[in-house]
Short mmCIF file of C-alpha atoms in Angstrom, two decimals:
data_model
loop_
_atom_site.label_atom_id
_atom_site.label_comp_id
_atom_site.label_asym_id
_atom_site.label_seq_id
_atom_site.Cartn_x
_atom_site.Cartn_y
_atom_site.Cartn_z
CA MET J 10 18.23 -14.58 24.52
CA GLU J 11 17.83 -10.81 24.67
CA LEU J 12 15.52 -9.01 22.23
CA LYS J 13 16.28 -5.44 21.19
CA VAL J 14 13.69 -3.41 19.30
CA TYR J 15 15.03 -0.39 17.42
CA GLY J 16 12.25 2.04 16.67
CA HIS J 17 10.50 5.30 17.32
CA ARG J 18 7.06 5.65 18.84
CA ALA J 19 6.08 8.18 16.16
CA SER J 20 6.57 5.38 13.59
CA GLN J 21 3.49 3.25 13.05
CA PRO J 22 5.28 -0.07 12.32
CA SER J 23 7.60 0.52 15.30
CA ARG J 24 4.55 0.86 17.54
CA ALA J 25 3.04 -2.32 16.11
CA ILE J 26 6.13 -4.32 17.08
CA MET J 27 6.35 -2.87 20.58
CA ILE J 28 2.61 -3.23 21.25
CA PHE J 29 2.82 -6.84 20.09
CA CYS J 30 5.68 -7.54 22.50
CA LYS J 31 3.97 -5.86 25.44
CA ALA J 32 0.61 -7.54 24.78
CA ASN J 33 2.34 -10.93 24.69
CA ASN J 34 4.69 -10.41 27.64
CA ILE J 35 7.75 -10.58 25.43
CA GLU J 36 10.54 -8.77 27.23
CA PHE J 37 12.58 -6.41 25.09
CA GLU J 38 14.92 -3.48 25.29
CA GLU J 39 13.49 -0.47 23.46
CA VAL J 40 16.22 1.41 21.59
CA THR J 41 14.86 4.76 20.42
CA ILE J 42 15.98 5.86 16.96
CA ASP J 43 14.77 9.45 16.78
CA LEU J 44 13.51 10.03 13.25
CA SER J 45 13.21 13.79 13.73
CA LYS J 46 16.95 13.89 14.49
CA GLY J 47 17.80 11.69 11.50
CA GLN J 48 19.19 8.93 13.70
CA HIS J 49 17.81 6.30 11.29
CA LYS J 50 20.31 7.51 8.67
CA SER J 51 23.34 7.39 10.98
CA PRO J 52 26.20 4.99 10.18
CA GLU J 53 25.67 3.29 13.56
CA TYR J 54 22.04 2.52 12.85
CA LYS J 55 22.79 1.42 9.29
CA GLU J 56 24.87 -1.36 10.85
CA ILE J 57 21.56 -2.58 12.32
CA ASN J 58 19.39 -1.86 9.28
CA PRO J 59 21.25 -0.86 6.11
CA MET J 60 17.96 0.43 4.65
CA GLY J 61 17.97 3.22 7.24
CA GLN J 62 14.39 2.61 8.36
CA VAL J 63 12.66 1.67 11.59
CA PRO J 64 11.77 -0.75 13.07
CA ALA J 65 14.45 -3.41 13.25
CA ILE J 66 15.22 -6.07 15.83
CA ILE J 67 18.20 -7.99 17.09
CA HIS J 68 17.47 -11.36 18.68
CA GLY J 69 20.53 -13.48 19.32
CA GLU J 70 22.37 -13.77 16.01
CA LEU J 71 19.39 -12.52 14.00
CA GLN J 72 19.20 -8.95 12.70
CA LEU J 73 15.84 -8.35 11.04
CA PHE J 74 13.92 -5.48 9.46
CA GLU J 75 10.53 -5.08 7.76
CA SER J 76 7.79 -4.93 10.38
CA HIS J 77 5.63 -7.75 8.97
CA ALA J 78 8.61 -10.08 8.84
CA ILE J 79 9.36 -9.12 12.45
CA LEU J 80 5.77 -9.72 13.61
CA THR J 81 5.58 -13.17 12.01
CA TYR J 82 8.99 -14.04 13.46
CA LEU J 83 8.10 -12.94 16.99
CA ALA J 84 4.74 -14.72 16.85
CA SER J 85 6.51 -17.93 15.81
CA ALA J 86 9.64 -17.74 17.95
CA PHE J 87 8.10 -16.89 21.34
CA PRO J 88 6.10 -19.79 22.75
CA GLY J 89 3.63 -17.78 24.83
CA VAL J 90 1.96 -15.99 21.91
CA ALA J 91 -1.74 -16.86 21.56
CA ASP J 92 -2.66 -18.52 18.27
CA HIS J 93 -5.09 -15.80 17.14
CA TRP J 94 -2.22 -13.40 16.44
CA TYR J 95 -0.75 -15.58 13.68
CA PRO J 96 -2.76 -18.79 13.40
CA THR J 97 -1.06 -22.10 12.71
CA ASP J 98 -4.08 -23.07 10.59
CA LEU J 99 -2.77 -22.71 7.05
CA VAL J 100 -5.91 -21.18 5.54
CA LYS J 101 -6.26 -18.57 8.28
CA ARG J 102 -2.55 -17.80 8.07
CA ALA J 103 -2.71 -17.45 4.27
CA LYS J 104 -5.48 -14.89 4.54
CA ILE J 105 -3.53 -12.89 7.09
CA HIS J 106 -0.54 -12.89 4.72
CA SER J 107 -2.90 -11.69 1.98
CA VAL J 108 -3.97 -8.69 4.10
CA LEU J 109 -0.37 -7.90 5.09
CA ASP J 110 0.86 -8.05 1.49
CA TRP J 111 -2.09 -5.99 0.27
CA HIS J 112 -1.24 -3.38 2.91
CA HIS J 113 2.16 -2.61 1.35
CA SER J 114 0.72 -1.46 -1.97
CA ASN J 115 -2.43 0.17 -0.63
CA LEU J 116 -3.08 1.56 2.85
CA ARG J 117 0.63 2.04 3.55
CA ARG J 118 1.21 3.76 0.19
CA GLY J 119 -1.69 6.10 0.82
CA SER J 120 -1.56 6.93 4.49
CA ALA J 121 2.17 7.41 5.13
CA PRO J 122 2.91 9.78 2.20
CA TYR J 123 -0.35 11.66 2.75
CA ILE J 124 0.45 12.44 6.39
CA PHE J 125 4.03 13.28 5.51
CA ASN J 126 3.32 15.58 2.58
CA ALA J 127 0.20 17.20 4.01
CA ARG J 128 1.32 17.63 7.60
CA LEU J 129 4.56 16.19 8.88
CA ALA J 130 7.24 17.33 6.41
CA PRO J 131 8.10 20.57 8.28
CA VAL J 132 9.03 18.50 11.37
CA PHE J 133 11.81 17.09 9.17
CA GLY J 134 12.75 20.51 7.77
CA LEU J 135 11.02 19.86 4.45
CA PRO J 136 8.22 21.78 2.70
CA LEU J 137 4.69 20.44 2.39
CA ASN J 138 3.99 18.90 -1.03
CA PRO J 139 0.32 19.34 -2.02
CA GLN J 140 0.66 17.41 -5.29
CA ALA J 141 2.19 14.35 -3.61
CA ALA J 142 -0.44 14.64 -0.86
CA ALA J 143 -3.24 14.68 -3.45
CA GLU J 144 -1.94 11.52 -5.11
CA ALA J 145 -1.56 9.76 -1.77
CA GLU J 146 -5.04 10.88 -0.70
CA LYS J 147 -6.61 8.93 -3.57
CA ILE J 148 -4.81 5.74 -2.52
CA LEU J 149 -5.71 6.32 1.15
CA ILE J 150 -9.43 6.75 0.42
CA SER J 151 -9.50 3.78 -1.91
CA SER J 152 -7.75 1.67 0.73
CA LEU J 153 -10.16 2.66 3.52
CA SER J 154 -13.03 1.83 1.18
CA THR J 155 -11.56 -1.63 0.49
CA ILE J 156 -11.10 -2.32 4.20
CA GLU J 157 -14.73 -1.32 4.85
CA SER J 158 -16.28 -3.25 1.97
CA PHE J 159 -13.97 -6.26 1.67
CA TRP J 160 -11.63 -7.01 4.57
CA LEU J 161 -14.38 -6.21 7.11
CA GLN J 162 -17.24 -7.71 5.08
CA ASP J 163 -17.68 -10.80 7.28
CA SER J 164 -19.50 -10.42 10.55
CA GLY J 165 -16.89 -10.33 13.29
CA THR J 166 -15.00 -7.91 15.42
CA PHE J 167 -11.77 -7.88 13.38
CA LEU J 168 -10.46 -8.28 9.83
CA LEU J 169 -11.44 -11.47 7.99
CA GLY J 170 -14.33 -12.05 10.38
CA GLY J 171 -12.07 -12.78 13.34
CA ASN J 172 -13.21 -12.53 16.94
CA GLN J 173 -9.71 -11.81 18.24
CA PRO J 174 -7.06 -9.55 16.71
CA SER J 175 -4.28 -10.83 14.44
CA ILE J 176 -1.00 -9.21 13.48
CA ALA J 177 -2.86 -7.83 10.43
CA ASP J 178 -5.31 -5.91 12.62
CA LEU J 179 -2.41 -4.57 14.65
CA SER J 180 -0.35 -3.46 11.64
CA LEU J 181 -3.18 -1.79 9.78
CA VAL J 182 -4.73 -0.06 12.79
CA CYS J 183 -1.32 1.33 13.82
CA GLU J 184 -1.04 2.74 10.30
CA ILE J 185 -4.46 4.38 10.46
CA MET J 186 -3.71 5.80 13.92
CA GLN J 187 -1.24 8.09 12.15
CA LEU J 188 -4.30 10.09 11.06
CA GLU J 189 -4.28 11.41 14.66
CA LEU J 190 -1.69 13.87 13.33
CA LEU J 191 -4.37 15.55 11.21
CA ASP J 192 -6.81 18.04 12.69
CA GLU J 193 -10.17 16.61 13.71
CA ASN J 194 -12.13 17.87 10.70
CA GLU J 195 -9.68 16.35 8.29
CA ARG J 196 -9.54 13.05 10.16
CA ASN J 197 -13.34 12.93 10.04
CA ARG J 198 -13.27 13.68 6.34
CA PHE J 199 -11.25 10.48 5.84
CA LEU J 200 -12.80 8.17 8.42
CA GLY J 201 -16.35 9.57 8.61
CA PRO J 202 -17.78 7.56 5.70
CA TYR J 203 -16.40 4.27 7.01
CA LYS J 204 -18.42 3.14 10.02
CA LYS J 205 -17.05 -0.42 10.09
CA VAL J 206 -13.50 0.91 9.97
CA GLN J 207 -14.21 3.22 12.90
CA GLN J 208 -15.70 0.37 14.95
CA TRP J 209 -12.79 -1.93 14.07
CA ILE J 210 -10.26 0.66 15.24
CA GLU J 211 -12.12 0.87 18.58
CA ASN J 212 -12.32 -2.93 18.80
CA THR J 213 -8.59 -3.24 18.24
CA LYS J 214 -7.74 -0.57 20.81
CA ASN J 215 -10.04 -2.19 23.37
CA ALA J 216 -8.65 -5.66 22.75
CA ILE J 217 -5.03 -4.52 23.17
CA ASN J 218 -5.33 -1.94 25.92
CA PRO J 219 -3.66 -0.69 28.07
CA GLN J 220 -0.64 -1.48 25.86
CA PHE J 221 -2.16 0.11 22.78
CA ASP J 222 -2.77 3.54 24.29
CA GLU J 223 0.48 3.44 26.25
CA MET J 224 2.47 3.05 23.04
CA HIS J 225 0.42 5.72 21.29
CA GLY J 226 1.05 8.29 24.05
CA ALA J 227 3.87 9.96 22.13
CA LEU J 228 1.69 10.19 19.02
CA TYR J 229 -1.17 11.75 20.98
CA GLN J 230 1.29 14.28 22.46
CA LEU J 231 2.75 15.09 19.04
CA SER J 232 -0.77 15.50 17.70
CA ALA J 233 -1.66 17.92 20.51
CA LYS J 234 1.58 19.85 20.01
CA MET J 235 1.00 20.18 16.27
CA GLY J 236 -2.57 21.31 16.88
CA LYS J 237 -1.24 24.24 18.89
CA GLN J 238 1.22 25.32 16.21
CA MET S 1033 -8.49 -31.10 -3.81
CA GLU S 1034 -8.20 -29.25 -7.11
CA LEU S 1035 -6.00 -26.17 -7.44
CA LYS S 1036 -6.88 -23.46 -9.93
CA VAL S 1037 -4.38 -20.71 -10.72
CA TYR S 1038 -5.83 -17.58 -12.31
CA GLY S 1039 -3.14 -15.60 -14.04
CA HIS S 1040 -1.48 -14.41 -17.21
CA ARG S 1041 1.97 -15.44 -18.35
CA ALA S 1042 2.82 -11.81 -19.14
CA SER S 1043 2.37 -11.06 -15.42
CA GLN S 1044 5.50 -11.62 -13.37
CA PRO S 1045 3.80 -12.75 -10.11
CA SER S 1046 1.53 -15.08 -12.12
CA ARG S 1047 4.58 -16.72 -13.63
CA ALA S 1048 6.18 -17.09 -10.19
CA ILE S 1049 3.15 -19.05 -8.92
CA MET S 1050 2.97 -21.31 -11.97
CA ILE S 1051 6.72 -21.96 -12.07
CA PHE S 1052 6.59 -22.83 -8.37
CA CYS S 1053 3.80 -25.34 -8.98
CA LYS S 1054 5.51 -26.93 -11.97
CA ALA S 1055 8.90 -27.13 -10.25
CA ASN S 1056 7.28 -28.86 -7.28
CA ASN S 1057 4.98 -31.20 -9.20
CA ILE S 1058 1.88 -29.47 -7.85
CA GLU S 1059 -0.93 -30.16 -10.29
CA PHE S 1060 -3.09 -27.17 -11.18
CA GLU S 1061 -5.50 -25.91 -13.75
CA GLU S 1062 -4.19 -22.74 -15.40
CA VAL S 1063 -7.01 -20.26 -16.00
CA THR S 1064 -5.76 -17.48 -18.29
CA ILE S 1065 -6.97 -13.99 -17.42
CA ASP S 1066 -5.88 -11.95 -20.41
CA LEU S 1067 -4.70 -8.59 -19.10
CA SER S 1068 -4.50 -7.05 -22.58
CA LYS S 1069 -8.23 -7.76 -23.01
CA GLY S 1070 -9.08 -6.35 -19.56
CA GLN S 1071 -10.35 -9.71 -18.31
CA HIS S 1072 -8.93 -8.97 -14.83
CA LYS S 1073 -11.51 -6.19 -14.47
CA SER S 1074 -14.50 -8.32 -15.51
CA PRO S 1075 -17.31 -8.97 -13.00
CA GLU S 1076 -16.67 -12.73 -13.30
CA TYR S 1077 -13.02 -12.39 -12.32
CA LYS S 1078 -13.80 -9.94 -9.54
CA GLU S 1079 -15.77 -12.76 -7.93
CA ILE S 1080 -12.40 -14.55 -7.69
CA ASN S 1081 -10.30 -11.50 -6.79
CA PRO S 1082 -12.25 -8.34 -5.97
CA MET S 1083 -9.02 -6.34 -6.37
CA GLY S 1084 -9.06 -7.11 -10.10
CA GLN S 1085 -5.45 -8.25 -10.21
CA VAL S 1086 -3.63 -11.46 -11.10
CA PRO S 1087 -2.65 -13.93 -9.83
CA ALA S 1088 -5.25 -15.56 -7.58
CA ILE S 1089 -5.89 -19.17 -6.64
CA ILE S 1090 -8.79 -21.32 -5.59
CA HIS S 1091 -7.92 -24.39 -3.55
CA GLY S 1092 -10.92 -26.14 -2.01
CA GLU S 1093 -12.79 -23.51 0.00
CA LEU S 1094 -9.89 -21.06 -0.10
CA GLN S 1095 -9.82 -18.08 -2.48
CA LEU S 1096 -6.53 -16.26 -2.18
CA PHE S 1097 -4.72 -13.38 -3.86
CA GLU S 1098 -1.37 -11.60 -3.38
CA SER S 1099 1.41 -13.67 -4.89
CA HIS S 1100 3.63 -13.86 -1.80
CA ALA S 1101 0.71 -15.06 0.32
CA ILE S 1102 -0.01 -17.66 -2.37
CA LEU S 1103 3.62 -18.85 -2.51
CA THR S 1104 3.89 -19.26 1.27
CA TYR S 1105 0.53 -21.06 1.32
CA LEU S 1106 1.45 -23.48 -1.47
CA ALA S 1107 4.86 -24.18 0.07
CA SER S 1108 3.17 -24.99 3.39
CA ALA S 1109 0.06 -26.84 2.18
CA PHE S 1110 1.65 -29.24 -0.33
CA PRO S 1111 3.74 -31.89 1.38
CA GLY S 1112 6.20 -32.56 -1.46
CA VAL S 1113 7.77 -29.08 -1.49
CA ALA S 1114 11.48 -29.12 -0.63
CA ASP S 1115 12.39 -27.13 2.47
CA HIS S 1116 14.72 -24.68 0.69
CA TRP S 1117 11.77 -22.94 -0.97
CA TYR S 1118 10.32 -21.74 2.35
CA PRO S 1119 12.41 -23.11 5.20
CA THR S 1120 10.80 -24.28 8.44
CA ASP S 1121 13.82 -22.87 10.30
CA LEU S 1122 12.43 -19.67 11.85
CA VAL S 1123 15.50 -17.52 11.27
CA LYS S 1124 15.82 -18.50 7.61
CA ARG S 1125 12.09 -18.04 7.13
CA ALA S 1126 12.17 -14.61 8.79
CA LYS S 1127 14.87 -13.42 6.41
CA ILE S 1128 12.91 -14.64 3.40
CA HIS S 1129 9.88 -12.70 4.68
CA SER S 1130 12.15 -9.67 5.04
CA VAL S 1131 13.17 -9.90 1.35
CA LEU S 1132 9.57 -10.44 0.22
CA ASP S 1133 8.29 -7.47 2.24
CA TRP S 1134 11.16 -5.28 1.05
CA HIS S 1135 10.27 -6.22 -2.53
CA HIS S 1136 6.82 -4.58 -2.32
CA SER S 1137 8.18 -1.11 -1.63
CA ASN S 1138 11.30 -1.32 -3.75
CA LEU S 1139 11.97 -3.57 -6.76
CA ARG S 1140 8.25 -4.03 -7.47
CA ARG S 1141 7.57 -0.29 -7.20
CA GLY S 1142 10.41 0.47 -9.58
CA SER S 1143 10.32 -2.26 -12.19
CA ALA S 1144 6.59 -2.66 -12.86
CA PRO S 1145 5.72 1.04 -13.36
CA TYR S 1146 8.93 1.64 -15.31
CA ILE S 1147 8.17 -1.10 -17.83
CA PHE S 1148 4.55 -0.02 -18.05
CA ASN S 1149 5.15 3.68 -18.52
CA ALA S 1150 8.25 3.40 -20.70
CA ARG S 1151 7.18 0.52 -22.91
CA LEU S 1152 4.00 -1.44 -22.27
CA ALA S 1153 1.24 1.20 -21.92
CA PRO S 1154 0.33 1.24 -25.66
CA VAL S 1155 -0.48 -2.50 -25.46
CA PHE S 1156 -3.26 -1.42 -23.07
CA GLY S 1157 -4.31 1.51 -25.25
CA LEU S 1158 -2.63 4.08 -23.02
CA PRO S 1159 0.08 6.65 -23.82
CA LEU S 1160 3.64 6.32 -22.56
CA ASN S 1161 4.34 8.47 -19.49
CA PRO S 1162 7.96 9.65 -19.42
CA GLN S 1163 7.61 11.44 -16.06
CA ALA S 1164 6.21 8.38 -14.29
CA ALA S 1165 8.87 6.26 -15.99
CA ALA S 1166 11.63 8.58 -14.75
CA GLU S 1167 10.39 8.35 -11.16
CA ALA S 1168 10.11 4.56 -11.37
CA GLU S 1169 13.60 4.33 -12.92
CA LYS S 1170 15.15 5.84 -9.80
CA ILE S 1171 13.47 3.23 -7.59
CA LEU S 1172 14.41 0.42 -9.99
CA ILE S 1173 18.10 1.38 -10.06
CA SER S 1174 18.23 1.84 -6.30
CA SER S 1175 16.59 -1.58 -5.83
CA LEU S 1176 19.02 -3.36 -8.16
CA SER S 1177 21.86 -1.70 -6.30
CA THR S 1178 20.48 -2.95 -2.95
CA ILE S 1179 20.11 -6.49 -4.27
CA GLU S 1180 23.73 -6.41 -5.52
CA SER S 1181 25.28 -4.90 -2.41
CA PHE S 1182 23.06 -6.27 0.36
CA TRP S 1183 20.78 -9.22 -0.46
CA LEU S 1184 23.55 -10.89 -2.49
CA GLN S 1185 26.41 -9.83 -0.22
CA ASP S 1186 26.99 -13.30 1.28
CA SER S 1187 28.85 -15.86 -0.74
CA GLY S 1188 26.31 -18.23 -2.19
CA THR S 1189 24.36 -18.85 -5.34
CA PHE S 1190 21.11 -17.20 -4.26
CA LEU S 1191 19.75 -14.40 -2.06
CA LEU S 1192 20.79 -14.45 1.61
CA GLY S 1193 23.74 -16.69 0.82
CA GLY S 1194 21.55 -19.68 -0.05
CA ASN S 1195 22.74 -22.60 -2.15
CA GLN S 1196 19.24 -23.44 -3.38
CA PRO S 1197 16.50 -21.04 -4.48
CA SER S 1198 13.73 -19.85 -2.17
CA ILE S 1199 10.38 -18.28 -3.01
CA ALA S 1200 12.15 -14.91 -2.63
CA ASP S 1201 14.57 -15.71 -5.46
CA LEU S 1202 11.67 -16.85 -7.61
CA SER S 1203 9.53 -13.77 -6.95
CA LEU S 1204 12.29 -11.22 -7.47
CA VAL S 1205 13.82 -12.86 -10.53
CA CYS S 1206 10.40 -13.13 -12.20
CA GLU S 1207 10.01 -9.40 -11.58
CA ILE S 1208 13.39 -8.58 -13.12
CA MET S 1209 12.65 -10.82 -16.12
CA GLN S 1210 10.08 -8.21 -17.12
CA LEU S 1211 13.08 -6.16 -18.32
CA GLU S 1212 13.07 -8.55 -21.30
CA LEU S 1213 10.38 -6.23 -22.68
CA LEU S 1214 12.99 -3.46 -23.07
CA ASP S 1215 15.38 -3.39 -25.99
CA GLU S 1216 18.79 -4.89 -25.35
CA ASN S 1217 20.66 -1.62 -24.92
CA GLU S 1218 18.21 -0.40 -22.34
CA ARG S 1219 18.21 -3.69 -20.47
CA ASN S 1220 21.99 -3.56 -20.38
CA ARG S 1221 21.85 0.00 -19.10
CA PHE S 1222 19.92 -1.28 -16.06
CA LEU S 1223 21.57 -4.65 -15.46
CA GLY S 1224 25.08 -3.99 -16.81
CA PRO S 1225 26.52 -2.49 -13.61
CA TYR S 1226 25.26 -5.34 -11.44
CA LYS S 1227 27.36 -8.43 -12.06
CA LYS S 1228 26.11 -10.37 -9.05
CA VAL S 1229 22.51 -9.69 -10.05
CA GLN S 1230 23.20 -10.99 -13.56
CA GLN S 1231 24.81 -14.15 -12.19
CA TRP S 1232 21.97 -14.67 -9.72
CA ILE S 1233 19.37 -14.43 -12.51
CA GLU S 1234 21.28 -17.10 -14.43
CA ASN S 1235 21.60 -19.26 -11.31
CA THR S 1236 17.86 -19.04 -10.70
CA LYS S 1237 17.00 -19.90 -14.30
CA ASN S 1238 19.37 -22.85 -14.27
CA ALA S 1239 18.06 -24.16 -10.95
CA ILE S 1240 14.42 -24.03 -12.08
CA ASN S 1241 14.71 -25.06 -15.74
CA PRO S 1242 13.03 -26.29 -17.88
CA GLN S 1243 9.98 -24.90 -16.02
CA PHE S 1244 11.42 -21.39 -15.80
CA ASP S 1245 11.96 -20.89 -19.54
CA GLU S 1246 8.74 -22.73 -20.41
CA MET S 1247 6.71 -20.25 -18.38
CA HIS S 1248 8.65 -17.29 -19.80
CA GLY S 1249 7.99 -18.37 -23.42
CA ALA S 1250 5.08 -15.95 -23.80
CA LEU S 1251 7.21 -13.10 -22.42
CA TYR S 1252 10.06 -13.88 -24.82
CA GLN S 1253 7.54 -13.92 -27.71
CA LEU S 1254 5.98 -10.62 -26.61
CA SER S 1255 9.48 -9.15 -26.34
CA ALA S 1256 10.34 -10.29 -29.89
CA LYS S 1257 7.03 -8.94 -31.22
CA MET S 1258 7.55 -5.56 -29.57
CA GLY S 1259 11.09 -5.39 -30.92
CA LYS S 1260 9.70 -5.64 -34.46
CA GLN S 1261 7.19 -2.86 -33.97
#
């Protein structure tokens, strides 16, 4: 049964899905929906995801959007996926759900609007919005602080004291990688105070390379291009 | 193994957890964390949930917060829960996750801040905030419209064309029930255009009564009290 992943490598949840597939040898067809060209708002794409957002998948009869729902589905539906990604143990699984749900109202709500309003808006033909950026910055800093002091409080290489990455590590690190679009001083201003967060990002990259860096290539290029502008 | 549910009946996700337990004959001790007295920010409660939010549970060694994570855990860990709440079928389960994830960035982000900033803030000693309410209103209306036209598009009594309620119906309807805190004209202004949404709320109440109305008693009382002020 063929799997199609609709996404854009500049989109953090799209990368999370595609990295997950590559790291677990799940074959898929990558269908690029170019956000900078507004393809996610086209009538054709809205047949796939009426919300007009990436990522989305089609697998057999199933059309699915929301990246966390996709990750849990893929981890459950493809038999070769190692247990650490989405453990069958109910307590471990519950805690991973807790991180993923927390993410929606915290890191995601800080990071994505900050990057957009402080840096990325002109790519989409919109003006920067310093007030919206300032509000998002507060949520971003608070979220990084919570990851450092709470989600990474247990000894271990990954969130929740894990020794191997879960879909929560993948989702959250892909989100934070979006800070690559800031200049180095600004990125350091955000990440500098959080040593455990920095180490965890490195741990996650190392555990999922070469797939991690391969999927972030477009982001690194965009970052370099924006640095020159 | 004893289950403790920390929550407040004025909190929509707290009600969802407690209704779920009662409807499924899951015994629990209800520990009231009175939001109007700031008990969710007390050092004692932050030992239970460092985020200072309700609900949270303790079940054996497990401390867990985030209401969707709690609902999926309870549905999986207690053997008597009927399958329709959180189906084992991977495709049905994936779609329920999709609704629950969508909820975080849409209905929840519209309804909760609208009610708070347009109506509830004085209960917490804060002023009303018409600008924040206006922004939240847009998200609330857009979310109700999406539920009407997309999540309820299939023939059926519940979300996704289901004939029995899932944890997604329970979570979203408990959120919408918060509109009881508005006066009747205003509630009608929001819900009036959405006939399927109105019917679905009734269907959910009817399917989960008497537990649904029992757990909403405090909300109905608060609504009546606010109406007199």
